[in-house]
Amino acid sequence: MVDVSEAHWSTKRWAEAIEARLTEGAAGDPLVNIRRGDTREFDALFLGGGAGGRFGAAYLRAMGGRPLIIDRWPFLGGSCPHHACVPHHVFSDVAAQLMLERTFSGKLWFQDLRGKTVSMLDIVEMFRRGRTGPHAFMNYQSAEQLELEFVLGQPGRLLDARSVAVGEQVYRARNLVLATGARARPLPSIADGIGGVFNYATLVDALNYEPGPTAIVVGSGKTAIEYACFFNATGRKTFVVSRQPPLALLPDAETRRFLIARMEEQGIEFVNPAEVVSCEDDASGRIRGVTLSGSQGPRRIATDFLFLGLGERPNSEEAHAVLGVDLDDDGSVRVDDRMRTSVPGVYAVGDLVGRPMEMFKARKGGTCAARNIMGEDARYQPRDYPDFLHTHYEVCWLGLGEEQARERYSNVVVMKLPPDNPDGHTVALPAGDRVMLYAMMKPELSGFQKLVIDGDSRRILGAFHVGYGAKDGFQYLAPMVRNGLTVDELGEMDELFLNPSYFIQLCRLRAGSRTLRSL
Ligand code: FAD
Ligand code: COM
C-alpha cells in the first residue's frame, strides 16, 4: 500500500499519480489516505467513490462523522469524469460546434467542411488526456478540502454487512453504503468477441483506430442520441437503430418532432422499429457490417463502427450474493426513501438503485444515507425533477408535455417560439446566446421553446427548451413550478435579455389578460 495520508499532494502531483496508476492497471498498490493516530470507529464504509459515495461521505464528514471510501479506481468521482458525463459533454460541445461550422461552411470566417470528415480518434484522445485534470481535482478536493479518508486503486470485496476487504486488509464500520454504480448493457450474444463494437465506456478507453465513413448506433435514449449526434457531426453517415421511436423519454411531441427533423437534416437516419440481428467481422476480427430486421424488411449496412446505447445495468450482483440485499426486476438494489436496503445497516445509493440514473439523484441519495446514518430522519425520492439531453443542441424540459396536459386539463394554453406561421416562413426567433448566427442566417436552426399552461389556474404545467444555455434556468424553474408558479409571477421576473428562454417576456405579454390565450 502507498500511504498518502501525510502527503498533501497538489493537483499536479495527483494527476501524475493517477496516470501512473491507470497505466499499471490492476497491479498497483492501493493509495491509502487514512489519518494516522485517529482511533475512532468508521461510521460508514462507502463502497464506491462516485457521485453517490463521494457526496455521501462528504456530507457525513461535514456532519462530524467518520466515513471511509473504497474505490477500485485510483481517483474519486467515479464514472462521471472517467467515461460518462464529462466525455458526453465534451462530445456534445464538439457536435454543437461542428454543426455551426458545417452550416456556415465557406461563409464569413468559417472553413469549408463540406464533404469532410474530422478525426474521431483525435477527439477521443484529446478527452483521454484531458480527463486527468478532473480526476486530479476530485482527489485533491476530497483529501485537502473535504478531509475525506479513502482507499483507492483496488476493488473492495464485501465480507459482511459491516466489513469490506481490499486485498488482505479488512475495513470495518458501523454501517455500509453501497455505491457501486452501473455498467453498459451489452447486445445479447451477437456482437460477442467482435472488435469495433463500443459503448460509452469502451469508446473512451479502447478506441484505437479511425472509424470509417459509417457509424451505427443501437438505442433510442439519451446516450444513443447524444453519441449519434457526435458521430454525425464528425462527418460520418450515422444510423440510429432502435425498437422504439427515438426520444420517447421527452414528453412533448412537437419538441420531439423539431429535434428529429433537425437531426435528419444533419444526415442522421433513424431506422425503427428495427433491431440488429447479426454482425459480421473481417479477417482482423473487426466488425464490417450488420444485418437489421425491422418493419421495412432485412437490411445490411457496411460499417467498421457500432455503438451500443442500450442503457445500464446496476452493479448489484456481489451485494445480492454476499449480503442478500433484495433486488428489483431490473437488477437494481431495492431501497426505501431513507436509502435503506433490506439488510439492516446497509444503504444503497446512485445508479445502483435504478432510475433515474442521474448525478443529482446519486449525490442526493448519498447525502440522504449519510444523514440517516448520523441519526437524522432524512427522506429522498426523486420526483418532479427537470431533465435534459443533448442532440446537436442542449434540450431541457420539466413537467407535462402538451398532450399530457390536454389529457388532464380542459383549458391548456401554450406559448412558444417560433410561432406557427401559415406560410411556413421562419422568423429569427428564438434568438439568444450561441444561436445568434443561426437567427440571422439560418433562422430555422435557432431553436424551439414552449411553455404549457393551465389557462384556468394560470399555473405553469410544463416547459421545453431547445437551444443552448437554458439548463441552469431549468434547475431553478423546476421547484417554482412544483410550488405553483403562475404566468403572472413568471411575467414579474427580470429577464437578462437576450435570455435563452423567452418564457418571462412571453408571459408578461399575456399576463394582462383575464382570459389567457396561446401565443
Ligand atoms: P459511479 O459514478 O459509476 O460510481 C461507482 C463507483 O463504484 C465507481 O467509481 C467504481 O469504480 C466503484 N466500484 C464499483 N465496484 C466496486 C468495488 N467492488 N470495489 C470498489 N469500488 C467499486 N448524469 C447527469 O446528471 N448528467 C450527465 O450529463 C450525464 N451524462 C452521462 C453520460 C453517460 C454516457 C452516462 C453513461 C451517464 C451519464 N450520466 C449523467 C449519469 C451519471 O454518470 C450517473 O448517474 C452517476 O455517475 C452515478 O453515480 P454513482 O456514484 O451511482 O456511480
Ligand atoms: C463529478 C464527480 S465529475 S462528483 O459527483 O463530484 O463526485
XYZ file of C-alpha atoms and ligand atoms in Angstrom:
579
model
C 0.000 0.000 0.000
C 1.008 3.605 -0.579
C 0.218 5.774 2.454
C -0.721 9.262 1.215
C -2.228 10.498 4.468
C 0.622 12.944 5.152
C 1.419 13.698 1.516
C -0.859 16.713 0.833
C -0.397 16.337 -2.924
C -1.143 19.189 -5.307
C -3.464 18.599 -8.263
C -0.349 18.214 -10.437
C 1.069 15.506 -8.194
C -2.307 13.739 -8.073
C -2.505 13.878 -11.870
C 0.879 12.152 -12.179
C -0.004 9.510 -9.587
C -3.395 8.743 -11.168
C -1.967 8.486 -14.689
C 0.785 6.157 -13.452
C -1.775 4.024 -11.634
C -4.104 3.830 -14.649
C -1.154 2.661 -16.749
C -0.219 -0.012 -14.184
C -3.810 -1.304 -14.210
C -4.812 -3.789 -11.551
C -1.207 -4.295 -10.481
C -0.773 -1.101 -8.434
C -0.810 -0.965 -4.634
C -3.789 0.838 -3.103
C -3.451 4.538 -2.330
C -4.427 4.784 1.321
C -5.445 8.034 2.944
C -6.409 7.086 6.500
C -5.489 9.504 9.253
C -2.714 8.065 11.389
C -3.499 8.133 15.071
C -7.267 8.507 14.628
C -8.674 5.546 16.526
C -12.380 6.388 16.086
C -14.548 3.714 14.550
C -15.757 4.490 11.000
C -19.424 5.489 10.913
C -19.780 4.216 7.357
C -17.836 2.446 4.641
C -18.790 3.801 1.224
C -18.128 1.055 -1.344
C -17.726 3.190 -4.469
C -16.492 6.768 -4.533
C -18.501 8.120 -7.467
C -21.096 10.875 -7.198
C -23.182 8.890 -4.687
C -20.338 7.670 -2.489
C -18.282 10.856 -2.590
C -21.145 13.225 -1.816
C -22.482 10.879 0.859
C -19.073 10.639 2.510
C -18.502 14.397 2.265
C -21.850 15.113 3.895
C -21.299 12.588 6.637
C -17.875 14.052 7.338
C -19.334 17.600 7.344
C -21.814 16.411 9.974
C -18.924 15.335 12.195
C -18.920 11.638 11.314
C -16.106 9.439 10.042
C -16.584 7.904 6.571
C -14.161 5.741 4.607
C -14.464 5.484 0.821
C -13.182 2.415 -1.013
C -12.923 2.602 -4.810
C -11.294 0.315 -7.344
C -10.182 3.297 -9.426
C -7.237 5.480 -8.354
C -9.444 8.579 -8.419
C -12.692 9.679 -6.827
C -15.725 10.946 -8.742
C -16.496 7.591 -10.388
C -17.937 7.263 -13.883
C -18.740 10.935 -14.367
C -15.242 12.283 -15.039
C -13.928 8.997 -16.450
C -16.377 7.894 -19.101
C -19.887 9.325 -18.567
C -20.992 12.975 -18.049
C -17.685 14.678 -18.765
C -16.913 12.990 -22.114
C -20.596 13.215 -23.033
C -20.416 16.997 -22.563
C -17.115 17.193 -24.461
C -18.597 15.278 -27.395
C -21.827 17.299 -27.286
C -19.805 20.540 -27.357
C -17.970 19.161 -30.382
C -21.293 18.280 -32.059
C -22.706 21.787 -31.485
C -19.521 23.453 -32.720
C -19.276 21.263 -35.819
C -22.943 21.810 -36.708
C -22.290 25.554 -36.605
C -19.184 25.182 -38.748
C -20.887 22.883 -41.250
C -23.938 25.153 -41.508
C -21.826 28.190 -42.326
C -19.065 26.364 -44.228
C -17.249 28.780 -46.528
C -19.195 31.809 -45.237
C -17.769 34.669 -43.126
C -14.620 33.284 -41.471
C -15.768 29.639 -41.434
C -13.573 26.978 -43.029
C -15.173 24.776 -45.645
C -16.145 21.487 -44.008
C -18.489 20.356 -46.787
C -17.903 16.682 -47.514
C -15.108 16.488 -44.936
C -14.786 14.120 -42.004
C -12.927 15.136 -38.870
C -10.936 12.651 -36.800
C -12.944 10.964 -34.058
C -9.815 9.307 -32.734
C -8.158 12.714 -32.195
C -11.194 13.942 -30.236
C -11.340 10.811 -28.083
C -7.588 11.001 -27.424
C -7.941 14.686 -26.532
C -10.535 13.717 -23.933
C -8.400 10.830 -22.644
C -5.548 13.247 -21.981
C -7.794 15.966 -20.591
C -9.691 13.856 -18.084
C -6.627 13.669 -15.873
C -7.492 17.223 -14.760
C -10.958 16.372 -13.371
C -9.554 13.149 -11.859
C -6.811 15.029 -10.039
C -9.176 17.724 -8.817
C -11.539 15.119 -7.329
C -8.733 13.606 -5.231
C -7.309 16.987 -4.251
C -10.683 18.375 -3.190
C -11.604 15.185 -1.344
C -8.323 14.922 0.570
C -7.411 18.549 1.183
C -10.700 20.436 1.284
C -13.250 17.834 2.362
C -10.842 15.883 4.604
C -12.115 12.566 3.360
C -10.383 9.292 4.098
C -10.136 6.750 1.301
C -8.546 3.614 -0.105
C -8.208 3.833 -3.895
C -6.954 1.747 -6.783
C -8.104 -1.742 -5.783
C -11.594 -3.288 -5.645
C -13.275 -3.818 -2.323
C -14.639 -7.292 -1.553
C -17.800 -7.459 0.548
C -17.352 -9.725 3.578
C -20.493 -8.929 5.552
C -22.811 -6.021 6.338
C -20.054 -4.212 8.262
C -16.795 -5.191 6.552
C -15.047 -4.845 3.217
C -11.655 -6.310 2.291
C -9.137 -4.652 -0.007
C -6.539 -7.311 -0.730
C -5.670 -8.761 2.685
C -6.709 -5.655 4.603
C -10.185 -5.644 6.198
C -12.033 -2.379 6.917
C -15.000 -2.247 9.285
C -17.655 0.350 10.129
C -20.992 0.769 11.893
C -22.769 0.995 8.510
C -22.187 0.172 4.874
C -23.243 2.337 1.932
C -23.242 0.515 -1.389
C -22.481 2.940 -4.225
C -21.052 0.689 -6.932
C -22.878 2.281 -9.888
C -23.960 0.565 -13.101
C -22.451 -0.643 -16.363
C -23.476 -0.546 -20.021
C -25.837 -3.280 -21.185
C -24.358 -5.452 -23.980
C -26.033 -6.535 -27.200
C -27.047 -10.085 -26.312
C -24.504 -12.536 -27.783
C -24.475 -11.415 -31.451
C -21.578 -8.982 -31.064
C -19.556 -11.047 -28.565
C -15.844 -11.043 -29.301
C -16.152 -8.727 -32.325
C -13.901 -5.667 -32.470
C -15.175 -2.191 -33.370
C -18.204 -2.552 -31.065
C -18.236 0.122 -28.375
C -20.266 1.537 -25.548
C -19.738 4.872 -23.742
C -17.017 3.354 -21.529
C -15.044 1.359 -24.076
C -15.209 4.200 -26.613
C -13.047 6.426 -24.434
C -10.885 3.637 -23.042
C -10.300 1.483 -26.097
C -10.852 3.312 -29.411
C -7.512 2.926 -31.220
C -8.365 3.361 -34.908
C -10.059 5.970 -37.043
C -13.617 4.768 -37.713
C -14.674 4.764 -41.377
C -17.477 6.719 -43.039
C -20.441 4.957 -41.407
C -21.436 4.722 -37.740
C -24.286 2.606 -36.442
C -25.830 3.395 -33.077
C -28.203 1.000 -31.362
C -30.671 2.520 -28.904
C -33.140 5.360 -28.629
C -32.405 7.006 -25.256
C -30.083 9.758 -24.104
C -26.709 8.086 -24.633
C -27.673 6.696 -28.048
C -28.902 10.073 -29.326
C -26.095 12.121 -27.785
C -23.334 9.942 -29.224
C -25.126 9.588 -32.597
C -25.130 13.388 -32.944
C -21.425 13.474 -32.146
C -20.548 10.776 -34.710
C -22.759 12.506 -37.284
C -21.187 15.909 -36.638
C -17.726 14.478 -37.319
C -18.976 13.823 -40.848
C -19.969 10.154 -40.616
C -23.182 8.793 -42.054
C -24.947 7.759 -38.854
C -27.799 5.296 -38.484
C -29.778 5.092 -35.243
C -31.367 1.657 -34.967
C -33.977 1.047 -32.292
C -37.055 -0.936 -31.405
C -38.726 2.176 -30.002
C -39.100 5.565 -31.672
C -36.268 7.893 -30.632
C -36.569 10.310 -27.706
C -39.659 8.666 -26.208
C -38.451 9.944 -22.833
C -39.151 13.548 -23.892
C -42.831 14.163 -23.100
C -43.814 16.666 -25.812
C -44.487 15.541 -29.393
C -43.828 18.921 -31.016
C -40.449 19.265 -29.312
C -39.570 15.706 -30.364
C -40.595 16.444 -33.975
C -38.471 19.601 -34.051
C -35.447 17.673 -32.794
C -35.843 14.690 -35.072
C -36.306 16.938 -38.121
C -33.103 18.835 -37.244
C -31.153 15.599 -36.720
C -32.403 14.249 -40.054
C -31.355 17.479 -41.789
C -27.878 16.898 -40.382
C -27.924 13.486 -42.085
C -28.861 11.095 -39.280
C -31.049 8.214 -40.448
C -33.446 6.700 -37.910
C -34.312 3.048 -38.506
C -37.186 1.840 -36.325
C -38.771 -0.338 -35.284
C -35.732 -2.449 -36.082
C -33.013 -4.445 -34.408
C -29.570 -5.771 -35.168
C -29.864 -9.500 -35.807
C -26.287 -10.299 -36.801
C -22.821 -8.788 -37.065
C -20.071 -9.827 -39.470
C -16.388 -9.318 -38.816
C -13.366 -9.134 -41.123
C -10.127 -11.139 -41.036
C -8.782 -8.939 -38.212
C -11.887 -9.574 -36.108
C -13.288 -6.058 -36.524
C -16.907 -5.527 -37.463
C -17.544 -4.961 -41.170
C -21.322 -4.970 -41.340
C -24.582 -5.560 -39.546
C -27.890 -7.030 -40.635
C -31.042 -5.401 -39.359
C -34.533 -6.801 -39.240
C -37.489 -4.499 -38.940
C -40.733 -3.228 -40.354
C -39.061 -2.453 -43.700
C -37.587 -5.974 -44.020
C -33.981 -7.122 -43.650
C -31.229 -4.626 -44.429
C -27.441 -4.887 -44.411
C -25.260 -1.895 -43.652
C -21.491 -1.933 -44.027
C -19.639 -0.341 -41.129
C -16.492 -0.704 -39.048
C -18.036 1.047 -36.042
C -21.016 0.001 -33.931
C -22.005 1.891 -30.794
C -24.373 0.429 -28.210
C -26.534 2.821 -26.222
C -28.776 0.244 -24.617
C -28.970 1.610 -21.089
C -27.284 0.367 -17.965
C -27.418 -2.497 -15.539
C -26.775 -1.867 -11.812
C -23.612 -3.475 -10.357
C -25.620 -5.314 -7.724
C -24.575 -8.960 -8.099
C -21.990 -9.114 -5.298
C -24.208 -7.277 -2.796
C -27.039 -9.669 -3.564
C -24.866 -12.788 -3.376
C -22.871 -11.877 -0.244
C -25.261 -9.730 1.781
C -28.601 -10.932 0.397
C -29.946 -7.426 -0.359
C -33.259 -7.545 -2.231
C -33.185 -6.591 -5.907
C -35.849 -5.302 -8.277
C -36.507 -6.980 -11.642
C -34.051 -4.694 -13.447
C -31.248 -5.731 -11.058
C -31.336 -2.520 -9.034
C -30.965 -2.708 -5.260
C -34.309 -2.052 -3.598
C -34.227 0.815 -1.098
C -36.760 2.749 0.928
C -36.919 6.540 0.978
C -34.110 6.626 3.564
C -31.860 4.670 1.165
C -32.008 1.598 3.423
C -31.732 -1.804 1.749
C -33.454 -4.925 3.046
C -30.374 -5.660 5.202
C -30.125 -3.637 8.433
C -27.237 -1.153 8.478
C -26.741 -1.436 4.708
C -27.706 1.514 2.493
C -27.560 1.828 -1.304
C -27.430 4.926 -3.494
C -26.892 6.169 -7.043
C -27.166 4.184 -10.266
C -27.096 1.020 -8.179
C -30.682 1.711 -7.066
C -32.000 2.206 -10.608
C -33.713 5.038 -12.452
C -33.336 7.903 -12.872
C -29.607 7.339 -13.363
C -28.559 10.969 -12.990
C -25.976 12.828 -10.966
C -28.446 14.734 -8.818
C -30.073 11.503 -7.706
C -26.743 9.843 -6.887
C -25.497 12.828 -4.910
C -28.777 13.469 -3.071
C -29.160 9.760 -2.312
C -25.656 9.697 -0.824
C -26.481 12.715 1.299
C -29.757 11.164 2.448
C -27.987 7.959 3.531
C -25.369 9.993 5.412
C -27.989 11.978 7.299
C -29.811 8.829 8.372
C -26.570 7.202 9.474
C -25.866 10.290 11.563
C -29.225 9.991 13.297
C -31.462 12.316 11.265
C -34.749 11.167 9.760
C -33.978 12.184 6.166
C -36.029 11.025 3.193
C -35.486 11.246 -0.551
C -37.472 10.108 -3.537
C -36.649 11.643 -6.910
C -39.783 13.183 -8.428
C -40.801 16.247 -10.465
C -37.207 16.852 -11.446
C -36.073 18.789 -14.525
C -34.355 16.809 -17.257
C -32.065 17.375 -20.216
C -30.193 15.724 -23.040
C -28.072 16.778 -25.962
C -28.672 16.407 -29.652
C -26.557 18.921 -31.573
C -28.448 21.228 -29.208
C -28.973 21.308 -25.469
C -32.544 20.175 -24.764
C -34.180 20.887 -21.365
C -37.604 20.106 -20.082
C -39.758 19.824 -16.985
C -43.343 18.953 -16.133
C -46.043 17.936 -18.585
C -45.908 17.872 -22.373
C -48.791 19.468 -24.280
C -50.585 16.150 -24.948
C -50.287 15.039 -21.323
C -51.583 18.414 -20.164
C -54.582 18.250 -22.518
C -55.480 14.832 -21.112
C -55.634 16.289 -17.588
C -56.738 19.898 -18.045
C -59.599 21.316 -20.132
C -58.111 24.756 -20.840
C -54.483 24.322 -21.888
C -52.665 27.363 -23.255
C -49.227 27.238 -24.894
C -46.701 29.989 -25.509
C -43.952 29.136 -27.948
C -41.243 30.325 -30.288
C -41.066 30.293 -33.215
C -44.800 30.872 -33.654
C -46.842 28.697 -36.013
C -46.643 30.511 -39.326
C -49.238 29.744 -42.022
C -46.783 30.008 -44.926
C -44.062 28.126 -43.056
C -41.765 31.164 -43.018
C -39.363 31.029 -40.081
C -38.548 34.181 -38.168
C -35.292 34.884 -36.347
C -36.677 33.699 -33.028
C -35.788 32.336 -30.600
C -32.525 34.250 -30.625
C -30.020 34.309 -27.795
C -26.562 33.257 -26.725
C -24.952 30.750 -29.113
C -27.813 30.872 -31.643
C -27.423 34.446 -32.961
C -25.670 33.372 -36.159
C -28.434 30.876 -36.860
C -31.060 33.533 -36.095
C -29.533 35.876 -38.683
C -28.526 33.463 -41.415
C -30.459 30.211 -40.890
C -33.373 31.026 -38.552
C -34.966 27.588 -38.734
C -31.958 26.295 -36.785
C -32.174 28.802 -33.932
C -34.166 26.533 -31.631
C -37.581 25.909 -30.189
C -39.250 26.638 -26.867
C -42.619 26.114 -25.345
C -44.486 26.757 -22.105
C -47.519 24.631 -21.275
C -50.018 26.402 -19.004
C -53.307 25.642 -17.282
C -55.386 28.588 -18.539
C -57.795 28.364 -15.596
C -55.365 28.437 -12.665
C -52.722 30.240 -14.802
C -50.135 27.790 -13.432
C -47.181 26.598 -15.491
C -47.518 22.871 -16.193
C -44.520 22.224 -18.409
C -41.564 23.882 -20.114
C -39.416 22.799 -23.089
C -36.290 24.400 -24.496
C -34.122 23.534 -27.490
C -31.111 25.779 -27.889
C -28.205 26.486 -25.579
C -27.775 27.913 -22.115
C -31.159 27.217 -20.501
C -30.071 24.291 -18.307
C -29.263 26.436 -15.285
C -32.599 28.219 -15.543
C -34.482 24.925 -15.611
C -32.833 23.854 -12.355
C -34.321 26.862 -10.582
C -37.589 26.884 -12.521
C -38.448 23.296 -11.530
C -39.061 23.909 -7.789
C -41.005 27.077 -8.579
C -43.264 25.173 -10.981
C -43.671 22.467 -8.339
C -44.788 25.173 -5.913
C -47.428 26.524 -8.301
C -45.619 29.221 -10.342
C -48.116 31.223 -12.442
C -47.866 33.121 -15.703
C -48.274 36.330 -13.719
C -45.388 35.528 -11.347
C -43.136 34.492 -14.210
C -44.018 37.717 -16.055
C -42.907 39.702 -12.984
C -39.339 38.330 -13.077
C -36.427 40.310 -14.527
C -35.102 38.869 -17.776
C -31.437 39.273 -18.741
C -32.278 39.951 -22.359
C -31.458 38.270 -24.762
C -32.233 35.423 -22.437
C -32.003 31.902 -23.895
C -35.594 31.075 -22.981
C -38.170 33.791 -23.647
C -40.572 32.498 -21.001
C -40.525 35.641 -18.811
C -41.355 38.129 -21.528
C -43.856 35.875 -23.300
C -45.743 35.568 -20.005
C -45.592 39.332 -19.461
C -47.070 39.947 -22.923
C -50.136 37.911 -21.983
C -50.370 38.436 -18.214
C -52.604 41.497 -18.545
C -55.496 39.482 -19.998
C -58.015 37.859 -17.677
C -58.529 35.073 -20.188
C -55.228 33.592 -21.209
C -54.708 32.873 -24.888
C -51.934 30.945 -26.567
C -49.043 32.880 -28.041
P -20.469 5.775 -10.349
O -20.065 7.170 -10.583
O -20.399 4.837 -11.507
O -19.553 5.254 -9.172
C -19.485 3.911 -8.838
C -18.099 3.687 -8.295
O -18.048 2.393 -7.684
C -17.012 3.719 -9.354
O -16.057 4.690 -9.014
C -16.431 2.312 -9.319
O -15.041 2.275 -9.544
C -16.759 1.867 -7.910
N -16.853 0.425 -7.697
C -17.705 -0.448 -8.295
N -17.495 -1.684 -7.784
C -16.523 -1.568 -6.844
C -15.873 -2.469 -5.979
N -16.186 -3.764 -5.929
N -14.910 -2.003 -5.173
C -14.576 -0.687 -5.181
N -15.155 0.201 -5.992
C -16.122 -0.235 -6.796
N -25.843 12.293 -15.403
C -26.054 13.624 -15.334
O -26.650 14.093 -14.356
N -25.625 14.460 -16.329
C -24.997 13.985 -17.437
O -24.640 14.747 -18.327
C -24.781 12.595 -17.546
N -24.166 12.080 -18.625
C -23.985 10.740 -18.700
C -23.403 10.224 -19.851
C -23.239 8.872 -19.979
C -22.628 8.312 -21.222
C -23.637 8.003 -18.915
C -23.438 6.533 -19.025
C -24.198 8.503 -17.762
C -24.388 9.877 -17.651
N -24.971 10.429 -16.519
C -25.213 11.761 -16.464
C -25.321 9.591 -15.362
C -24.239 9.706 -14.266
O -22.982 9.472 -14.821
C -24.523 8.687 -13.165
O -25.851 8.831 -12.724
C -23.577 8.853 -11.975
O -22.239 8.821 -12.386
C -23.863 7.752 -10.961
O -23.027 7.890 -9.854
P -22.794 6.631 -8.895
O -22.000 7.134 -7.738
O -24.058 5.950 -8.643
O -21.949 5.633 -9.769
C -18.202 14.952 -10.653
C -17.995 13.794 -9.769
S -17.404 14.755 -12.213
S -18.618 14.097 -8.219
O -20.070 13.967 -8.251
O -18.258 15.479 -7.800
O -18.052 13.133 -7.280
